[in-house]
PDB file of C-alpha atoms and ligand atoms in Angstrom:
ATOM      1  CA  MET A   1      19.687  65.461  -9.958  1.00  0.00           C
ATOM      2  CA  LYS A   2      15.982  66.208 -10.296  1.00  0.00           C
ATOM      3  CA  ASN A   3      14.415  64.129 -13.043  1.00  0.00           C
ATOM      4  CA  GLY A   4      12.723  66.232 -15.725  1.00  0.00           C
ATOM      5  CA  GLN A   5      15.036  69.215 -15.242  1.00  0.00           C
ATOM      6  CA  ILE A   6      18.286  70.382 -16.791  1.00  0.00           C
ATOM      7  CA  TRP A   7      21.329  68.830 -15.113  1.00  0.00           C
ATOM      8  CA  TYR A   8      24.780  70.280 -14.425  1.00  0.00           C
ATOM      9  CA  ASP A   9      28.269  68.924 -15.014  1.00  0.00           C
ATOM     10  CA  THR A  10      31.135  68.836 -12.502  1.00  0.00           C
ATOM     11  CA  ASP A  11      32.055  72.438 -13.477  1.00  0.00           C
ATOM     12  CA  GLY A  12      28.526  73.653 -12.750  1.00  0.00           C
ATOM     13  CA  ASN A  13      27.619  74.181 -16.424  1.00  0.00           C
ATOM     14  CA  ASP A  14      24.375  72.879 -17.932  1.00  0.00           C
ATOM     15  CA  ILE A  15      24.770  69.444 -19.488  1.00  0.00           C
ATOM     16  CA  GLN A  16      24.254  69.699 -23.236  1.00  0.00           C
ATOM     17  CA  ALA A  17      23.674  66.096 -24.287  1.00  0.00           C
ATOM     18  CA  HIS A  18      20.127  65.898 -25.638  1.00  0.00           C
ATOM     19  CA  GLY A  19      18.707  62.954 -27.594  1.00  0.00           C
ATOM     20  CA  GLY A  20      21.751  61.072 -26.398  1.00  0.00           C
ATOM     21  CA  CYS A  21      23.104  57.732 -25.242  1.00  0.00           C
ATOM     22  CA  ILE A  22      25.288  56.382 -22.444  1.00  0.00           C
ATOM     23  CA  ILE A  23      27.835  53.650 -23.129  1.00  0.00           C
ATOM     24  CA  LYS A  24      30.388  52.003 -20.864  1.00  0.00           C
ATOM     25  CA  HIS A  25      33.979  51.468 -21.932  1.00  0.00           C
ATOM     26  CA  GLY A  26      36.451  50.094 -19.427  1.00  0.00           C
ATOM     27  CA  ASP A  27      35.340  51.400 -16.033  1.00  0.00           C
ATOM     28  CA  THR A  28      33.965  54.682 -17.402  1.00  0.00           C
ATOM     29  CA  TYR A  29      30.539  55.716 -18.645  1.00  0.00           C
ATOM     30  CA  TYR A  30      30.374  58.124 -21.593  1.00  0.00           C
ATOM     31  CA  TRP A  31      27.306  60.241 -22.321  1.00  0.00           C
ATOM     32  CA  TYR A  32      26.997  61.622 -25.852  1.00  0.00           C
ATOM     33  CA  GLY A  33      24.249  63.957 -26.982  1.00  0.00           C
ATOM     34  CA  GLU A  34      23.225  66.979 -29.015  1.00  0.00           C
ATOM     35  CA  HIS A  35      24.845  70.209 -27.868  1.00  0.00           C
ATOM     36  CA  LYS A  36      21.883  72.550 -28.092  1.00  0.00           C
ATOM     37  CA  GLY A  37      23.547  75.418 -26.252  1.00  0.00           C
ATOM     38  CA  GLY A  38      22.468  78.096 -28.740  1.00  0.00           C
ATOM     39  CA  GLU A  39      19.455  80.221 -29.472  1.00  0.00           C
ATOM     40  CA  THR A  40      16.216  78.391 -30.299  1.00  0.00           C
ATOM     41  CA  LYS A  41      15.024  79.427 -33.764  1.00  0.00           C
ATOM     42  CA  VAL A  42      11.857  78.649 -35.664  1.00  0.00           C
ATOM     43  CA  THR A  43      12.118  76.902 -38.994  1.00  0.00           C
ATOM     44  CA  HIS A  44       9.507  75.439 -41.335  1.00  0.00           C
ATOM     45  CA  LEU A  45       8.952  71.855 -42.378  1.00  0.00           C
ATOM     46  CA  VAL A  46       8.180  71.091 -46.034  1.00  0.00           C
ATOM     47  CA  SER A  47       4.521  70.980 -44.978  1.00  0.00           C
ATOM     48  CA  GLY A  48       4.804  74.585 -43.775  1.00  0.00           C
ATOM     49  CA  ALA A  49       4.450  73.603 -40.116  1.00  0.00           C
ATOM     50  CA  GLU A  50       6.740  75.405 -37.681  1.00  0.00           C
ATOM     51  CA  VAL A  51       9.460  73.522 -35.835  1.00  0.00           C
ATOM     52  CA  ALA A  52      12.065  74.723 -33.347  1.00  0.00           C
ATOM     53  CA  ARG A  53      15.773  74.151 -33.959  1.00  0.00           C
ATOM     54  CA  VAL A  54      19.158  75.227 -32.710  1.00  0.00           C
ATOM     55  CA  ASP A  55      22.169  75.711 -35.014  1.00  0.00           C
ATOM     56  CA  VAL A  56      24.332  72.607 -35.010  1.00  0.00           C
ATOM     57  CA  ILE A  57      27.167  72.956 -32.498  1.00  0.00           C
ATOM     58  CA  GLY A  58      28.133  69.321 -32.364  1.00  0.00           C
ATOM     59  CA  VAL A  59      27.932  66.208 -30.220  1.00  0.00           C
ATOM     60  CA  SER A  60      29.077  66.609 -26.610  1.00  0.00           C
ATOM     61  CA  CYS A  61      30.846  63.952 -24.607  1.00  0.00           C
ATOM     62  CA  TYR A  62      30.700  63.672 -20.798  1.00  0.00           C
ATOM     63  CA  SER A  63      32.407  61.025 -18.675  1.00  0.00           C
ATOM     64  CA  SER A  64      31.494  59.588 -15.283  1.00  0.00           C
ATOM     65  CA  LYS A  65      32.284  56.655 -13.034  1.00  0.00           C
ATOM     66  CA  ASN A  66      29.043  56.767 -11.057  1.00  0.00           C
ATOM     67  CA  LEU A  67      26.506  58.054 -13.625  1.00  0.00           C
ATOM     68  CA  ARG A  68      25.915  61.125 -11.452  1.00  0.00           C
ATOM     69  CA  ASP A  69      29.065  63.279 -11.582  1.00  0.00           C
ATOM     70  CA  TRP A  70      29.556  64.141 -15.254  1.00  0.00           C
ATOM     71  CA  LYS A  71      32.788  65.735 -16.463  1.00  0.00           C
ATOM     72  CA  TYR A  72      32.559  67.660 -19.737  1.00  0.00           C
ATOM     73  CA  GLU A  73      35.046  66.191 -22.229  1.00  0.00           C
ATOM     74  CA  GLY A  74      34.287  68.681 -25.001  1.00  0.00           C
ATOM     75  CA  LEU A  75      32.745  68.210 -28.412  1.00  0.00           C
ATOM     76  CA  ALA A  76      33.348  64.670 -29.639  1.00  0.00           C
ATOM     77  CA  LEU A  77      32.070  65.728 -33.065  1.00  0.00           C
ATOM     78  CA  GLU A  78      32.148  69.370 -34.075  1.00  0.00           C
ATOM     79  CA  ALA A  79      29.843  71.069 -36.551  1.00  0.00           C
ATOM     80  CA  ASP A  80      31.419  72.262 -39.793  1.00  0.00           C
ATOM     81  CA  LYS A  81      31.314  76.048 -39.579  1.00  0.00           C
ATOM     82  CA  ASP A  82      32.782  76.752 -43.025  1.00  0.00           C
ATOM     83  CA  ASN A  83      31.379  74.442 -45.670  1.00  0.00           C
ATOM     84  CA  GLU A  84      27.694  75.213 -46.218  1.00  0.00           C
ATOM     85  CA  ASN A  85      27.317  72.001 -48.219  1.00  0.00           C
ATOM     86  CA  SER A  86      28.496  69.793 -45.369  1.00  0.00           C
ATOM     87  CA  PRO A  87      25.693  67.689 -43.840  1.00  0.00           C
ATOM     88  CA  ILE A  88      27.018  68.765 -40.424  1.00  0.00           C
ATOM     89  CA  HIS A  89      27.218  72.485 -41.245  1.00  0.00           C
ATOM     90  CA  THR A  90      25.943  74.818 -38.509  1.00  0.00           C
ATOM     91  CA  SER A  91      22.832  75.566 -40.578  1.00  0.00           C
ATOM     92  CA  LYS A  92      21.677  71.914 -40.596  1.00  0.00           C
ATOM     93  CA  VAL A  93      20.042  69.695 -37.946  1.00  0.00           C
ATOM     94  CA  LEU A  94      21.888  66.910 -36.118  1.00  0.00           C
ATOM     95  CA  GLU A  95      19.876  64.701 -33.750  1.00  0.00           C
ATOM     96  CA  ARG A  96      19.980  61.565 -31.600  1.00  0.00           C
ATOM     97  CA  PRO A  97      23.706  60.694 -31.760  1.00  0.00           C
ATOM     98  CA  LYS A  98      24.489  57.099 -30.776  1.00  0.00           C
ATOM     99  CA  VAL A  99      27.981  55.676 -30.289  1.00  0.00           C
ATOM    100  CA  ILE A 100      28.955  52.028 -30.605  1.00  0.00           C
ATOM    101  CA  TYR A 101      32.343  50.395 -30.088  1.00  0.00           C
ATOM    102  CA  ASN A 102      33.616  47.938 -32.688  1.00  0.00           C
ATOM    103  CA  GLU A 103      35.774  45.223 -31.113  1.00  0.00           C
ATOM    104  CA  LYS A 104      37.271  44.099 -34.428  1.00  0.00           C
ATOM    105  CA  THR A 105      38.479  47.520 -35.585  1.00  0.00           C
ATOM    106  CA  ASN A 106      38.929  48.990 -32.097  1.00  0.00           C
ATOM    107  CA  LYS A 107      37.067  52.120 -33.268  1.00  0.00           C
ATOM    108  CA  PHE A 108      34.146  54.073 -31.873  1.00  0.00           C
ATOM    109  CA  VAL A 109      31.445  54.690 -34.470  1.00  0.00           C
ATOM    110  CA  MET A 110      28.875  57.464 -34.114  1.00  0.00           C
ATOM    111  CA  TRP A 111      25.540  57.403 -35.956  1.00  0.00           C
ATOM    112  CA  PHE A 112      23.051  60.263 -35.927  1.00  0.00           C
ATOM    113  CA  HIS A 113      20.007  61.679 -37.679  1.00  0.00           C
ATOM    114  CA  ALA A 114      21.395  64.024 -40.329  1.00  0.00           C
ATOM    115  CA  GLU A 115      18.831  66.560 -41.429  1.00  0.00           C
ATOM    116  CA  ARG A 116      18.072  69.738 -43.334  1.00  0.00           C
ATOM    117  CA  PRO A 117      16.262  72.465 -41.393  1.00  0.00           C
ATOM    118  CA  ASP A 118      12.994  71.517 -43.137  1.00  0.00           C
ATOM    119  CA  TYR A 119      13.517  67.810 -42.291  1.00  0.00           C
ATOM    120  CA  SER A 120      13.458  66.886 -45.990  1.00  0.00           C
ATOM    121  CA  LEU A 121      16.722  64.884 -46.055  1.00  0.00           C
ATOM    122  CA  ALA A 122      15.740  62.088 -43.641  1.00  0.00           C
ATOM    123  CA  GLY A 123      19.226  60.641 -43.565  1.00  0.00           C
ATOM    124  CA  VAL A 124      21.850  59.257 -41.210  1.00  0.00           C
ATOM    125  CA  GLY A 125      25.368  60.491 -40.601  1.00  0.00           C
ATOM    126  CA  VAL A 126      28.398  58.430 -39.575  1.00  0.00           C
ATOM    127  CA  ALA A 127      31.592  59.538 -37.821  1.00  0.00           C
ATOM    128  CA  VAL A 128      34.508  57.453 -36.486  1.00  0.00           C
ATOM    129  CA  SER A 129      37.060  57.888 -33.696  1.00  0.00           C
ATOM    130  CA  ASP A 130      39.950  55.945 -32.130  1.00  0.00           C
ATOM    131  CA  SER A 131      39.055  57.253 -28.682  1.00  0.00           C
ATOM    132  CA  PRO A 132      35.704  57.447 -26.873  1.00  0.00           C
ATOM    133  CA  LEU A 133      36.447  61.126 -26.265  1.00  0.00           C
ATOM    134  CA  GLY A 134      36.850  61.845 -29.956  1.00  0.00           C
ATOM    135  CA  PRO A 135      37.561  63.693 -32.078  1.00  0.00           C
ATOM    136  CA  PHE A 136      35.136  61.800 -34.325  1.00  0.00           C
ATOM    137  CA  GLU A 137      35.905  62.207 -37.999  1.00  0.00           C
ATOM    138  CA  PHE A 138      32.761  62.778 -40.041  1.00  0.00           C
ATOM    139  CA  LYS A 139      32.524  60.220 -42.888  1.00  0.00           C
ATOM    140  CA  PHE A 140      29.249  60.786 -44.745  1.00  0.00           C
ATOM    141  CA  ALA A 141      25.506  61.326 -44.529  1.00  0.00           C
ATOM    142  CA  LYS A 142      23.107  59.295 -46.634  1.00  0.00           C
ATOM    143  CA  VAL A 143      19.591  57.948 -46.906  1.00  0.00           C
ATOM    144  CA  PRO A 144      20.075  54.319 -45.765  1.00  0.00           C
ATOM    145  CA  ASN A 145      18.888  51.665 -48.225  1.00  0.00           C
ATOM    146  CA  LYS A 146      16.931  54.416 -50.046  1.00  0.00           C
ATOM    147  CA  GLN A 147      14.576  54.469 -47.046  1.00  0.00           C
ATOM    148  CA  ASP A 148      13.828  57.768 -45.328  1.00  0.00           C
ATOM    149  CA  SER A 149      15.260  57.781 -41.825  1.00  0.00           C
ATOM    150  CA  ARG A 150      14.333  60.195 -39.044  1.00  0.00           C
ATOM    151  CA  ASP A 151      14.409  59.184 -35.350  1.00  0.00           C
ATOM    152  CA  MET A 152      16.885  56.366 -34.946  1.00  0.00           C
ATOM    153  CA  THR A 153      19.092  54.325 -32.657  1.00  0.00           C
ATOM    154  CA  ILE A 154      21.869  51.759 -32.952  1.00  0.00           C
ATOM    155  CA  PHE A 155      21.606  48.352 -31.290  1.00  0.00           C
ATOM    156  CA  LYS A 156      24.296  45.689 -30.942  1.00  0.00           C
ATOM    157  CA  ASP A 157      22.936  42.132 -30.945  1.00  0.00           C
ATOM    158  CA  ASN A 158      24.407  39.300 -28.853  1.00  0.00           C
ATOM    159  CA  ASP A 159      26.432  37.958 -31.796  1.00  0.00           C
ATOM    160  CA  GLY A 160      28.136  41.339 -32.294  1.00  0.00           C
ATOM    161  CA  THR A 161      26.055  42.268 -35.363  1.00  0.00           C
ATOM    162  CA  ALA A 162      24.751  45.816 -35.088  1.00  0.00           C
ATOM    163  CA  TYR A 163      21.591  47.331 -36.518  1.00  0.00           C
ATOM    164  CA  LEU A 164      20.220  50.776 -37.273  1.00  0.00           C
ATOM    165  CA  PHE A 165      16.624  51.111 -36.063  1.00  0.00           C
ATOM    166  CA  HIS A 166      14.967  54.039 -37.812  1.00  0.00           C
ATOM    167  CA  SER A 167      11.526  55.491 -38.357  1.00  0.00           C
ATOM    168  CA  ALA A 168      10.855  55.139 -42.089  1.00  0.00           C
ATOM    169  CA  ASN A 169       8.085  55.490 -44.645  1.00  0.00           C
ATOM    170  CA  ARG A 170       7.342  58.999 -43.344  1.00  0.00           C
ATOM    171  CA  ASN A 171       7.459  57.708 -39.758  1.00  0.00           C
ATOM    172  CA  LYS A 172       4.780  55.069 -40.418  1.00  0.00           C
ATOM    173  CA  THR A 173       7.135  52.122 -40.049  1.00  0.00           C
ATOM    174  CA  MET A 174      10.235  51.135 -38.092  1.00  0.00           C
ATOM    175  CA  ASN A 175      13.063  49.757 -40.233  1.00  0.00           C
ATOM    176  CA  ILE A 176      15.834  47.552 -38.872  1.00  0.00           C
ATOM    177  CA  ALA A 177      18.871  47.855 -41.140  1.00  0.00           C
ATOM    178  CA  ARG A 178      21.937  45.649 -40.618  1.00  0.00           C
ATOM    179  CA  LEU A 179      25.315  47.355 -40.410  1.00  0.00           C
ATOM    180  CA  THR A 180      28.538  46.242 -42.057  1.00  0.00           C
ATOM    181  CA  GLU A 181      31.013  44.365 -39.840  1.00  0.00           C
ATOM    182  CA  ASP A 182      32.939  47.555 -39.070  1.00  0.00           C
ATOM    183  CA  TYR A 183      29.648  49.341 -38.176  1.00  0.00           C
ATOM    184  CA  THR A 184      30.423  52.267 -40.489  1.00  0.00           C
ATOM    185  CA  ASP A 185      27.628  51.695 -43.046  1.00  0.00           C
ATOM    186  CA  VAL A 186      24.453  49.726 -43.707  1.00  0.00           C
ATOM    187  CA  ASP A 187      25.061  46.479 -45.617  1.00  0.00           C
ATOM    188  CA  GLY A 188      21.860  46.537 -47.698  1.00  0.00           C
ATOM    189  CA  PHE A 189      19.770  44.093 -45.650  1.00  0.00           C
ATOM    190  CA  TYR A 190      16.778  45.481 -43.780  1.00  0.00           C
ATOM    191  CA  VAL A 191      13.295  44.587 -42.591  1.00  0.00           C
ATOM    192  CA  SER A 192      10.299  46.789 -41.797  1.00  0.00           C
ATOM    193  CA  VAL A 193       8.454  46.190 -38.520  1.00  0.00           C
ATOM    194  CA  LEU A 194       5.639  47.868 -36.567  1.00  0.00           C
ATOM    195  CA  GLU A 195       4.052  48.811 -39.906  1.00  0.00           C
ATOM    196  CA  ASP A 196       1.569  51.714 -39.744  1.00  0.00           C
ATOM    197  CA  GLN A 197       2.172  52.083 -35.998  1.00  0.00           C
ATOM    198  CA  GLU A 198       3.919  55.469 -36.360  1.00  0.00           C
ATOM    199  CA  ARG A 199       6.551  55.048 -33.656  1.00  0.00           C
ATOM    200  CA  GLU A 200       9.684  57.097 -33.151  1.00  0.00           C
ATOM    201  CA  ALA A 201      12.422  57.677 -30.538  1.00  0.00           C
ATOM    202  CA  PRO A 202      13.275  53.922 -30.373  1.00  0.00           C
ATOM    203  CA  ALA A 203      15.324  52.638 -27.406  1.00  0.00           C
ATOM    204  CA  LEU A 204      16.215  48.960 -27.063  1.00  0.00           C
ATOM    205  CA  PHE A 205      17.585  46.238 -24.873  1.00  0.00           C
ATOM    206  CA  TYR A 206      17.740  42.439 -24.673  1.00  0.00           C
ATOM    207  CA  LYS A 207      17.140  40.300 -21.607  1.00  0.00           C
ATOM    208  CA  ASP A 208      16.646  36.549 -21.152  1.00  0.00           C
ATOM    209  CA  GLY A 209      15.516  35.613 -24.647  1.00  0.00           C
ATOM    210  CA  MET A 210      13.440  38.719 -25.331  1.00  0.00           C
ATOM    211  CA  TYR A 211      14.120  41.970 -27.166  1.00  0.00           C
ATOM    212  CA  TYR A 212      12.374  45.076 -25.822  1.00  0.00           C
ATOM    213  CA  MET A 213      11.802  48.417 -27.528  1.00  0.00           C
ATOM    214  CA  ILE A 214      10.420  51.537 -25.880  1.00  0.00           C
ATOM    215  CA  SER A 215       9.293  54.216 -28.339  1.00  0.00           C
ATOM    216  CA  SER A 216       7.162  57.342 -28.525  1.00  0.00           C
ATOM    217  CA  GLY A 217       4.338  58.380 -30.816  1.00  0.00           C
ATOM    218  CA  CYS A 218       4.961  61.035 -33.486  1.00  0.00           C
ATOM    219  CA  THR A 219       4.003  64.400 -32.001  1.00  0.00           C
ATOM    220  CA  GLY A 220       7.213  66.369 -32.584  1.00  0.00           C
ATOM    221  CA  TRP A 221       8.556  68.020 -29.418  1.00  0.00           C
ATOM    222  CA  ALA A 222       5.225  67.461 -27.593  1.00  0.00           C
ATOM    223  CA  PRO A 223       5.021  64.514 -25.189  1.00  0.00           C
ATOM    224  CA  ASN A 224       2.765  61.520 -25.757  1.00  0.00           C
ATOM    225  CA  ALA A 225       2.339  58.031 -24.294  1.00  0.00           C
ATOM    226  CA  ALA A 226       5.357  55.762 -24.636  1.00  0.00           C
ATOM    227  CA  LEU A 227       4.736  52.158 -25.666  1.00  0.00           C
ATOM    228  CA  PHE A 228       6.905  49.106 -25.317  1.00  0.00           C
ATOM    229  CA  ALA A 229       7.126  46.392 -27.938  1.00  0.00           C
ATOM    230  CA  ILE A 230       8.584  42.905 -27.596  1.00  0.00           C
ATOM    231  CA  CYS A 231       9.945  40.258 -29.935  1.00  0.00           C
ATOM    232  CA  PRO A 232      11.849  37.024 -29.239  1.00  0.00           C
ATOM    233  CA  HIS A 233      13.786  37.487 -32.508  1.00  0.00           C
ATOM    234  CA  LEU A 234      15.385  40.807 -33.337  1.00  0.00           C
ATOM    235  CA  LEU A 235      14.195  40.692 -36.951  1.00  0.00           C
ATOM    236  CA  GLY A 236      10.855  38.997 -36.197  1.00  0.00           C
ATOM    237  CA  LYS A 237       7.336  40.350 -35.814  1.00  0.00           C
ATOM    238  CA  TRP A 238       7.508  43.016 -33.143  1.00  0.00           C
ATOM    239  CA  LYS A 239       4.336  43.460 -31.096  1.00  0.00           C
ATOM    240  CA  LEU A 240       3.314  46.654 -29.291  1.00  0.00           C
ATOM    241  CA  ILE A 241       2.125  45.853 -25.778  1.00  0.00           C
ATOM    242  CA  ASP A 242       1.449  48.797 -23.468  1.00  0.00           C
ATOM    243  CA  ASN A 243       2.699  52.014 -21.914  1.00  0.00           C
ATOM    244  CA  PRO A 244       5.399  51.021 -19.388  1.00  0.00           C
ATOM    245  CA  CYS A 245       5.192  54.283 -17.403  1.00  0.00           C
ATOM    246  CA  GLU A 246       3.668  54.311 -13.932  1.00  0.00           C
ATOM    247  CA  GLY A 247       2.962  57.329 -11.753  1.00  0.00           C
ATOM    248  CA  LYS A 248       1.709  60.881 -12.211  1.00  0.00           C
ATOM    249  CA  PHE A 249       1.688  61.987 -15.875  1.00  0.00           C
ATOM    250  CA  ALA A 250       2.458  58.445 -17.039  1.00  0.00           C
ATOM    251  CA  ARG A 251       0.245  59.024 -20.104  1.00  0.00           C
ATOM    252  CA  GLN A 252       2.580  61.851 -21.142  1.00  0.00           C
ATOM    253  CA  THR A 253       5.694  59.763 -20.375  1.00  0.00           C
ATOM    254  CA  PHE A 254       6.223  62.220 -17.492  1.00  0.00           C
ATOM    255  CA  PHE A 255       6.472  64.964 -20.190  1.00  0.00           C
ATOM    256  CA  GLY A 256       9.510  63.185 -21.616  1.00  0.00           C
ATOM    257  CA  GLN A 257      10.510  61.186 -24.695  1.00  0.00           C
ATOM    258  CA  SER A 258      12.743  58.126 -24.883  1.00  0.00           C
ATOM    259  CA  SER A 259      16.285  58.533 -26.125  1.00  0.00           C
ATOM    260  CA  TYR A 260      18.202  55.411 -25.046  1.00  0.00           C
ATOM    261  CA  ILE A 261      18.334  52.403 -22.722  1.00  0.00           C
ATOM    262  CA  PHE A 262      21.633  51.500 -21.073  1.00  0.00           C
ATOM    263  CA  GLU A 263      22.707  48.740 -18.713  1.00  0.00           C
ATOM    264  CA  ALA A 264      24.573  49.400 -15.479  1.00  0.00           C
ATOM    265  CA  GLU A 265      25.425  46.719 -12.936  1.00  0.00           C
ATOM    266  CA  GLY A 266      22.911  44.286 -14.420  1.00  0.00           C
ATOM    267  CA  LYS A 267      19.975  46.711 -14.450  1.00  0.00           C
ATOM    268  CA  PHE A 268      18.447  48.625 -17.363  1.00  0.00           C
ATOM    269  CA  TYR A 269      17.722  52.341 -17.333  1.00  0.00           C
ATOM    270  CA  LEU A 270      15.646  54.534 -19.646  1.00  0.00           C
ATOM    271  CA  MET A 271      16.952  57.973 -20.643  1.00  0.00           C
ATOM    272  CA  LEU A 272      14.296  60.608 -21.385  1.00  0.00           C
ATOM    273  CA  ASP A 273      14.476  64.079 -22.917  1.00  0.00           C
ATOM    274  CA  HIS A 274      12.036  66.658 -21.567  1.00  0.00           C
ATOM    275  CA  TRP A 275      11.948  68.928 -24.601  1.00  0.00           C
ATOM    276  CA  LYS A 276      11.329  72.649 -24.257  1.00  0.00           C
ATOM    277  CA  PRO A 277      10.510  73.737 -27.810  1.00  0.00           C
ATOM    278  CA  ASP A 278      10.681  77.430 -26.800  1.00  0.00           C
ATOM    279  CA  ASP A 279      14.112  77.020 -25.227  1.00  0.00           C
ATOM    280  CA  LEU A 280      15.672  73.772 -26.424  1.00  0.00           C
ATOM    281  CA  ARG A 281      18.972  74.249 -24.596  1.00  0.00           C
ATOM    282  CA  ASN A 282      17.163  74.006 -21.260  1.00  0.00           C
ATOM    283  CA  SER A 283      15.346  70.766 -22.111  1.00  0.00           C
ATOM    284  CA  GLY A 284      15.593  68.471 -19.092  1.00  0.00           C
ATOM    285  CA  TYR A 285      16.699  64.893 -18.584  1.00  0.00           C
ATOM    286  CA  SER A 286      15.519  61.848 -16.670  1.00  0.00           C
ATOM    287  CA  ILE A 287      17.047  58.482 -16.019  1.00  0.00           C
ATOM    288  CA  LEU A 288      14.522  55.939 -14.754  1.00  0.00           C
ATOM    289  CA  PRO A 289      14.916  52.262 -13.813  1.00  0.00           C
ATOM    290  CA  ILE A 290      13.160  49.661 -15.951  1.00  0.00           C
ATOM    291  CA  GLU A 291      11.455  46.735 -14.218  1.00  0.00           C
ATOM    292  CA  ILE A 292      10.798  43.534 -16.161  1.00  0.00           C
ATOM    293  CA  THR A 293       7.905  41.357 -15.008  1.00  0.00           C
ATOM    294  CA  ASP A 294       7.795  37.553 -15.309  1.00  0.00           C
ATOM    295  CA  ASP A 295       5.427  37.852 -18.283  1.00  0.00           C
ATOM    296  CA  ASN A 296       7.754  40.111 -20.293  1.00  0.00           C
ATOM    297  CA  CYS A 297       6.075  43.381 -19.448  1.00  0.00           C
ATOM    298  CA  LEU A 298       8.016  46.535 -18.667  1.00  0.00           C
ATOM    299  CA  ILE A 299       7.336  48.997 -15.859  1.00  0.00           C
ATOM    300  CA  VAL A 300       9.031  52.394 -15.698  1.00  0.00           C
ATOM    301  CA  PRO A 301       8.078  54.026 -12.392  1.00  0.00           C
ATOM    302  CA  TRP A 302       8.495  57.777 -11.978  1.00  0.00           C
ATOM    303  CA  GLN A 303      11.220  58.835  -9.561  1.00  0.00           C
ATOM    304  CA  GLU A 304      11.838  62.413  -8.496  1.00  0.00           C
ATOM    305  CA  GLU A 305      15.593  62.039  -8.458  1.00  0.00           C
ATOM    306  CA  TRP A 306      18.382  60.280 -10.295  1.00  0.00           C
ATOM    307  CA  GLN A 307      21.194  59.469  -7.904  1.00  0.00           C
ATOM    308  CA  GLY A 308      23.486  57.430 -10.096  1.00  0.00           C
ATOM    309  CA  ILE A 309      24.900  54.094  -8.978  1.00  0.00           C
TER     310      ILE A 309
HETATM  311  C1  GAL B   1      10.574  64.661 -32.491  1.00  0.00           C
HETATM  312  C2  GAL B   1      11.853  63.843 -32.539  1.00  0.00           C
HETATM  313  C3  GAL B   1      13.010  64.755 -32.200  1.00  0.00           C
HETATM  314  C4  GAL B   1      12.988  65.912 -33.185  1.00  0.00           C
HETATM  315  C5  GAL B   1      11.656  66.613 -33.126  1.00  0.00           C
HETATM  316  C6  GAL B   1      11.562  67.759 -34.132  1.00  0.00           C
HETATM  317  O1  GAL B   1       9.473  63.905 -32.823  1.00  0.00           O
HETATM  318  O2  GAL B   1      11.774  62.783 -31.646  1.00  0.00           O
HETATM  319  O3  GAL B   1      14.214  64.018 -32.275  1.00  0.00           O
HETATM  320  O4  GAL B   1      13.198  65.408 -34.485  1.00  0.00           O
HETATM  321  O5  GAL B   1      10.623  65.695 -33.412  1.00  0.00           O
HETATM  322  O6  GAL B   1      10.280  68.277 -34.157  1.00  0.00           O
END
């Protein structure tokens, strides 16, 4: 699998799992992401600026044992084709789906960026399933804690408490909003971090007393330099440190943008989307290993290929 390019599933079809995440349940890895397998259309933001979108198809699910051979398991969450008022109607925008398993309820909970075509909603959507394969039942979309929410991720802390990380305050700030015990809503408590730093596409992990966040700047589908931030306390004062990328085109994050960090066999890996705004369905993927130095710095070296584990 060539990093930066579109990948194929075990049937030879293009993998449609953009802005996604990989989780492990039992001995299987599940990759969820935006199915962008439609025509790229141009829409307008409230500001009048043009932005590319694809009609919502749904959230795909792929399964794998080795992180290389991906079997298509179908749409875990399907767009609503009938009800124009549904936040997941075909005419809307659905981005960055993240799935988290709740041990107390034994349910899989999916969070995503729920949006209008002009990006004026700035909300999150929640869907729930008994099985990792779905079908996920859509519950609601809302603006969490009355704070606008665009790029986002979900992170489970060591004590089992989960948080929604989302770009807020018109992308100027990152908010960390605590979820309810069943992970299906925010509970009202949140903090704002990285104020005025304008970060998006957050991806997180924890290792040996330190929390790490890799994020991108705010340049839409265009690549920019990733930065990593660290904090010894999840809700403490996060500090931006440096660009972790190393190699050719490191300043452009190898023409990619962070979507998620997952752990496999004790190592952490960064998932990137290589957006093609003229042809979103053919946007490529990368999975790159993350190295952690003794002084809590991150290094993400470019590799031509992803070979799985
Ligand atoms: C990016 C964001 C993507 C998508 C895109 C639309 O900045 O990371 O998820 O929202 O903007 O232009």
